[in-house]
Coordinates of C-alpha atoms and ligand atoms in Angstrom, one line a residue:
M1 CA 15.8 -8.4 15.9
I2 CA 13.0 -6.8 14.6
V3 CA 9.2 -6.6 16.4
L4 CA 6.9 -5.8 13.6
I5 CA 3.7 -3.9 15.6
K6 CA 0.6 -5.2 14.5
D7 CA -2.0 -2.0 12.9
H8 CA -4.2 0.0 15.1
A9 CA -1.7 -0.7 18.2
D10 CA -2.6 0.7 21.2
P11 CA 0.3 3.5 21.9
I12 CA 0.3 3.5 25.2
Q13 CA 0.8 -0.4 25.3
L14 CA 3.9 0.1 22.5
E15 CA 5.7 2.6 24.2
N16 CA 5.3 0.5 27.8
L17 CA 6.9 -2.2 25.3
I18 CA 9.7 0.0 24.2
S19 CA 10.4 0.7 27.7
W20 CA 10.8 -2.9 28.7
L21 CA 13.3 -3.3 25.6
K22 CA 15.6 -0.5 26.8
G23 CA 15.4 -1.6 30.1
M24 CA 17.0 -4.7 28.9
G25 CA 20.1 -2.6 27.5
L26 CA 18.4 -2.6 23.9
D27 CA 18.4 0.4 21.7
V28 CA 14.9 0.3 20.4
H29 CA 14.8 2.3 16.8
K30 CA 11.2 3.2 16.1
S31 CA 10.7 3.4 11.8
V32 CA 6.9 4.2 11.5
G33 CA 6.3 3.2 7.9
Q34 CA 2.6 4.0 5.9
T35 CA 1.2 0.6 6.9
Q36 CA 3.5 -0.5 9.2
T37 CA 5.7 -0.1 12.6
L38 CA 8.8 -1.7 13.2
L39 CA 11.6 -1.9 16.3
G40 CA 14.7 -2.6 15.2
L41 CA 16.3 -3.8 18.1
I42 CA 20.5 -2.9 18.3
G43 CA 22.4 -4.3 21.1
D44 CA 22.8 -8.0 22.2
T45 CA 19.5 -9.9 22.1
S46 CA 20.4 -13.0 22.5
T47 CA 19.0 -13.2 25.9
V48 CA 16.0 -11.6 24.8
D49 CA 12.5 -14.4 24.4
M50 CA 11.3 -14.3 21.3
D51 CA 8.5 -16.0 22.3
V52 CA 7.4 -13.6 24.6
I53 CA 7.3 -10.9 23.0
R54 CA 5.4 -12.5 19.7
S55 CA 2.9 -13.4 22.5
L56 CA 2.0 -9.8 23.5
D57 CA -0.8 -8.4 21.9
I58 CA 0.4 -5.2 19.8
V59 CA 2.9 -7.6 17.8
E60 CA 2.2 -9.2 15.3
N61 CA 5.6 -11.2 14.6
V62 CA 9.4 -11.0 15.6
Q63 CA 12.3 -12.0 13.9
R64 CA 16.0 -12.4 14.3
V65 CA 17.8 -10.4 11.5
Q66 CA 20.8 -11.8 10.1
E67 CA 22.6 -9.3 9.1
P68 CA 24.8 -7.4 11.2
Y69 CA 24.4 -4.2 9.6
K70 CA 21.7 -1.9 11.0
N71 CA 21.9 1.6 9.7
A72 CA 22.6 0.6 5.8
N73 CA 19.3 -1.9 6.3
R74 CA 16.5 -1.2 4.4
K75 CA 15.0 -3.7 7.5
F76 CA 15.1 0.0 9.0
H77 CA 15.5 2.8 6.5
R78 CA 12.7 1.4 3.5
D79 CA 12.7 4.5 1.2
D80 CA 16.1 5.0 -1.0
T81 CA 18.6 7.3 0.8
V82 CA 19.2 10.3 -1.4
V83 CA 23.0 12.0 -1.8
S84 CA 23.4 15.5 -2.8
C85 CA 26.9 15.7 -4.4
G86 CA 27.4 19.0 -4.4
G87 CA 24.1 20.0 -5.5
A88 CA 23.4 16.6 -8.1
L89 CA 21.3 14.2 -6.8
I90 CA 22.0 10.4 -6.6
G91 CA 18.9 7.7 -5.2
G92 CA 15.4 7.0 -5.0
G93 CA 15.2 8.0 -9.0
H94 CA 18.5 10.2 -9.6
F95 CA 20.5 9.3 -11.5
L96 CA 24.2 10.3 -11.3
M97 CA 27.2 9.8 -14.1
I98 CA 30.6 10.4 -13.1
A99 CA 33.4 11.1 -15.2
G100 CA 37.1 12.1 -15.9
P101 CA 40.1 10.7 -15.8
C102 CA 42.0 8.4 -13.9
S103 CA 44.5 10.7 -12.7
V104 CA 45.0 14.3 -12.2
E105 CA 48.0 15.4 -14.6
S106 CA 48.3 18.7 -15.5
E107 CA 45.7 21.9 -15.0
E108 CA 44.8 21.4 -19.0
Q109 CA 43.7 18.0 -19.3
I110 CA 42.0 18.0 -15.7
I111 CA 40.0 21.6 -17.5
G112 CA 39.9 20.0 -21.1
V113 CA 38.7 16.7 -19.6
A114 CA 35.5 18.1 -17.3
R115 CA 34.6 20.7 -20.2
R116 CA 33.5 17.8 -22.4
V117 CA 32.3 15.1 -20.1
K118 CA 30.0 18.4 -18.5
A119 CA 29.0 19.0 -22.0
A120 CA 28.7 15.4 -22.4
G121 CA 26.5 15.5 -19.4
A122 CA 28.5 14.2 -16.4
H123 CA 27.2 15.9 -13.1
L124 CA 29.8 15.0 -11.1
L125 CA 34.2 15.0 -12.6
R126 CA 36.3 12.5 -11.1
G127 CA 40.1 12.5 -10.8
G128 CA 42.6 10.9 -8.8
A129 CA 45.2 12.7 -6.8
F130 CA 46.2 10.2 -4.2
K131 CA 46.5 7.0 -6.5
P132 CA 46.6 3.4 -5.1
R133 CA 49.3 1.9 -7.4
T134 CA 50.4 -1.7 -7.0
S135 CA 53.9 -0.5 -8.3
P136 CA 55.7 1.7 -5.9
Y137 CA 57.2 2.8 -9.0
A138 CA 54.4 3.7 -11.2
F139 CA 53.0 7.4 -11.4
Q140 CA 51.7 8.2 -7.8
G141 CA 49.8 11.1 -8.2
L142 CA 49.7 14.8 -8.1
K143 CA 48.9 14.6 -4.6
A144 CA 47.6 18.0 -3.0
E145 CA 48.7 19.7 -6.5
G146 CA 46.3 17.1 -7.8
V147 CA 43.2 18.5 -5.3
R148 CA 43.9 22.2 -6.1
L149 CA 44.1 21.4 -9.7
L150 CA 40.6 19.6 -9.8
L151 CA 39.0 22.8 -6.9
E152 CA 40.7 24.7 -9.9
A153 CA 38.6 22.6 -12.4
K154 CA 35.5 22.7 -10.3
K155 CA 35.4 26.5 -10.1
E156 CA 36.1 27.1 -14.0
V157 CA 33.6 24.5 -15.2
G158 CA 31.1 24.6 -12.7
I159 CA 30.8 20.7 -11.9
P160 CA 31.3 19.2 -8.2
I161 CA 33.9 16.9 -8.0
I162 CA 35.2 13.2 -6.2
T163 CA 38.5 12.3 -5.4
E164 CA 40.2 9.2 -3.7
I165 CA 41.3 9.8 0.1
M166 CA 44.1 7.2 1.3
D167 CA 45.3 9.0 4.6
I168 CA 43.2 11.1 7.0
N169 CA 45.9 13.4 7.4
H170 CA 45.0 14.9 4.2
L171 CA 41.3 15.4 4.9
P172 CA 42.0 18.8 5.4
L173 CA 42.9 19.1 1.5
F174 CA 39.2 17.7 0.9
E175 CA 37.4 20.3 3.0
D176 CA 35.8 21.4 -0.7
V177 CA 35.9 18.4 -2.3
D178 CA 32.5 17.4 -2.7
V179 CA 32.3 13.8 -2.5
I180 CA 35.1 11.8 -1.3
Q181 CA 36.2 8.5 -3.2
V182 CA 37.4 5.6 -1.0
G183 CA 39.1 2.9 -3.0
A184 CA 38.9 -0.9 -3.3
R185 CA 42.2 -1.0 -1.0
N186 CA 40.7 0.5 2.0
M187 CA 37.6 -0.8 2.2
Q188 CA 38.7 -2.2 4.7
N189 CA 40.7 0.4 6.3
F190 CA 38.5 0.8 9.6
E191 CA 40.1 3.4 11.1
L192 CA 39.9 5.5 8.1
L193 CA 36.4 4.6 8.1
R194 CA 35.5 5.5 11.1
E195 CA 37.2 8.5 10.8
L196 CA 35.2 9.6 7.3
G197 CA 32.0 8.9 10.2
Q198 CA 32.8 12.3 12.2
I199 CA 32.5 13.9 8.7
R200 CA 29.5 15.3 7.1
K201 CA 30.2 14.8 3.5
P202 CA 29.4 11.9 1.2
I203 CA 32.0 9.2 1.1
L204 CA 31.5 6.8 -1.9
L205 CA 32.7 3.9 -0.9
K206 CA 34.3 1.4 -3.5
R207 CA 34.3 -2.7 -2.8
G208 CA 37.1 -4.5 -1.8
L209 CA 39.1 -6.6 -4.8
A210 CA 37.7 -9.9 -3.0
N211 CA 35.1 -8.5 -0.7
T212 CA 31.5 -10.4 -0.1
I213 CA 28.4 -7.9 -0.2
Q214 CA 27.6 -8.7 3.5
E215 CA 31.5 -7.5 4.4
W216 CA 31.0 -4.4 1.8
L217 CA 27.9 -3.7 4.0
M218 CA 30.2 -4.0 7.1
S219 CA 32.2 -1.1 6.2
A220 CA 29.5 1.0 4.8
E221 CA 28.3 0.4 8.7
Y222 CA 31.7 1.6 10.1
I223 CA 31.1 4.9 8.3
M224 CA 27.1 5.5 9.3
A225 CA 27.6 4.4 12.7
G226 CA 30.1 7.5 13.3
G227 CA 26.5 9.4 12.1
N228 CA 27.4 10.5 7.9
S229 CA 24.5 9.0 6.5
Q230 CA 26.3 9.9 2.8
V231 CA 27.6 6.7 1.4
I232 CA 27.1 5.3 -2.1
L233 CA 27.9 2.0 -3.0
C234 CA 30.6 2.0 -6.3
E235 CA 30.8 -1.8 -7.8
R236 CA 34.2 -2.0 -9.6
G237 CA 34.7 -5.6 -10.1
I238 CA 36.5 -8.4 -8.3
R239 CA 38.9 -10.8 -8.4
T240 CA 37.7 -14.1 -10.3
F241 CA 39.9 -16.7 -12.1
E242 CA 38.7 -14.5 -15.7
T243 CA 42.1 -13.0 -17.4
A244 CA 40.2 -11.4 -20.0
T245 CA 39.0 -9.0 -18.4
R246 CA 40.6 -6.7 -15.6
N247 CA 38.2 -8.3 -12.8
T248 CA 34.6 -9.2 -12.9
L249 CA 31.6 -7.4 -12.7
D250 CA 29.2 -8.5 -10.2
I251 CA 26.3 -6.8 -11.7
S252 CA 24.0 -8.6 -9.7
A253 CA 25.4 -7.4 -6.9
V254 CA 22.9 -4.2 -8.0
P255 CA 19.9 -5.8 -7.2
V256 CA 21.0 -7.5 -4.2
L257 CA 21.9 -4.1 -2.9
R258 CA 18.4 -2.6 -3.8
K259 CA 17.2 -5.3 -1.6
L260 CA 19.6 -5.2 1.5
T261 CA 20.2 -1.4 1.8
H262 CA 18.6 1.5 1.3
L263 CA 21.8 3.1 -0.3
P264 CA 22.4 4.7 -3.5
V265 CA 24.6 2.3 -5.8
V266 CA 27.2 3.1 -8.6
V267 CA 28.8 0.6 -10.9
D268 CA 32.7 1.6 -12.7
P269 CA 32.6 -0.2 -15.5
S270 CA 35.9 1.1 -16.2
H271 CA 38.0 -0.9 -13.5
A272 CA 35.2 -3.5 -13.5
T273 CA 36.6 -4.5 -17.1
G274 CA 40.4 -3.1 -17.8
H275 CA 39.7 -2.1 -20.9
S276 CA 37.6 0.6 -23.0
Y277 CA 36.0 -2.2 -25.7
L278 CA 34.1 -3.3 -23.1
V279 CA 33.2 -0.2 -21.0
K280 CA 30.0 0.9 -23.0
S281 CA 28.3 -2.3 -22.8
M282 CA 28.6 -2.6 -18.9
A283 CA 27.6 1.1 -18.6
L284 CA 24.3 0.0 -20.1
A285 CA 24.2 -2.8 -18.3
G286 CA 24.8 -1.2 -15.0
A287 CA 22.4 1.5 -16.2
V288 CA 19.5 -1.3 -16.7
S289 CA 20.2 -3.2 -14.0
G290 CA 19.1 -0.6 -11.8
A291 CA 22.5 1.5 -10.4
D292 CA 22.0 4.8 -9.6
G293 CA 24.8 6.0 -11.4
L294 CA 27.8 4.9 -12.9
M295 CA 32.0 5.9 -13.1
I296 CA 33.4 5.9 -16.0
E297 CA 37.3 7.0 -16.9
V298 CA 37.5 9.4 -19.3
H299 CA 41.2 10.9 -21.1
N300 CA 42.1 13.5 -23.6
D301 CA 44.9 10.8 -24.7
P302 CA 44.2 7.8 -23.3
P303 CA 47.3 6.1 -25.0
H304 CA 49.5 8.8 -23.0
A305 CA 47.6 8.6 -19.7
L306 CA 49.5 7.9 -16.8
S307 CA 47.2 5.1 -15.6
D308 CA 44.7 3.5 -16.8
G309 CA 44.7 4.5 -19.9
A310 CA 43.4 1.3 -21.6
Q311 CA 40.0 1.7 -19.8
S312 CA 39.8 5.3 -20.7
L313 CA 37.5 6.4 -23.1
T314 CA 38.1 9.4 -25.1
P315 CA 35.4 12.0 -24.9
D316 CA 33.9 11.3 -27.9
Q317 CA 33.4 8.1 -26.6
F318 CA 32.0 8.9 -23.3
D319 CA 29.7 11.4 -25.4
D320 CA 28.2 8.0 -26.9
V321 CA 28.1 6.3 -24.0
A322 CA 26.2 8.9 -21.9
Q323 CA 23.2 9.4 -24.6
A324 CA 23.1 5.2 -25.2
V325 CA 22.7 5.4 -21.1
R326 CA 20.0 8.3 -21.4
N327 CA 18.3 6.0 -24.0
V328 CA 18.5 2.8 -21.9
L329 CA 17.4 4.6 -18.7
P330 CA 13.6 4.1 -19.2
F331 CA 14.2 0.3 -19.4
A332 CA 15.9 -0.1 -16.3
C333 CA 14.8 -2.6 -13.1
R334 CA 13.9 -0.1 -10.6
G335 CA 11.2 0.9 -8.6
S336 CA 8.9 -2.0 -5.7
E337 CA 9.2 -4.9 -8.2
A338 CA 13.1 -5.0 -8.1
L339 CA 13.0 -5.7 -4.7
Ligands
PEP401 C1 40.0 4.7 -9.5 O1 39.1 5.0 -9.1 O2 41.0 5.3 -9.8 C2 40.8 3.1 -8.5 C3 42.3 3.1 -8.2 O3 39.5 2.3 -8.1 P1 39.6 1.1 -7.3 O4 39.8 1.5 -5.8 O5 38.2 0.8 -7.7 O6 40.6 0.1 -8.2
MN402 MN1 41.7 4.6 -12.4

């Protein structure tokens, strides 16, 4: 429930109202904006009489909040959240480009790709070490060795890194990883999310294969409820009846999320489409739709990649896409008119 306080309300009456609400066992989050003060009531508001609150002198209006997420909700946090990914910012007008191979395969591969994507303008290097594969017989990633090689690339090339966690017991390996990815398949691994709420490191939370935006935001809420507010959402396509593409990129999720949440949003045109020839157009669509960043798979030799070669760009192709993205960013639907 949200209580909208009148402009120039008497501060003593406001404090009295807050104590009264707390006395009912509610948590009260006061958010003071430039023009409006809001009280976010958290807890069981089912017995609160809205009409009584609305009738108070200092109250402009009372609304029941339908959304069950609070921390991720833009209503309680009007300004965009800006997350620092090892020094590279995302959100609030900062655009972040993430690029790198689906899987870390060797030292030569990851360092070579890191150099190329950094030179092309990527701010963050991606690379999977623990790979969630549909088949248990497919390449499962280099695991701890893969993380070590990514850290090597980070040091050698001077670029922050992101990689996926699949098991909370692996967390000690991620100490020097700048951003931890939670993959689509783990979006509702609530124990993992809860544990990641206890750390103070940015988490990139991918959308589940067949999850609604609200379910996705509830998963963000699991992390944020633990006190970790550095959550980045990543739209990576959802399951539909269409088979021409690996998934269906839900591009409208970007403006929907901008309205519902203050968290930064990344579009991943690689997993969304499954085909390298579709990556440029969908990367541009993502950038123009108002996304705060892109995540693109880049491999030195896509036909021989150990995973996701069909959707991986060569470094030259990434160069071209990154340039094209920079060219369209001035036309992106951003700012308050997009809300
Ligand atoms: C990945 O980023 O390599 C990955 C496995 O993505 P997703 O979880 O979106 O399938
Ligand atoms: Mn992949």
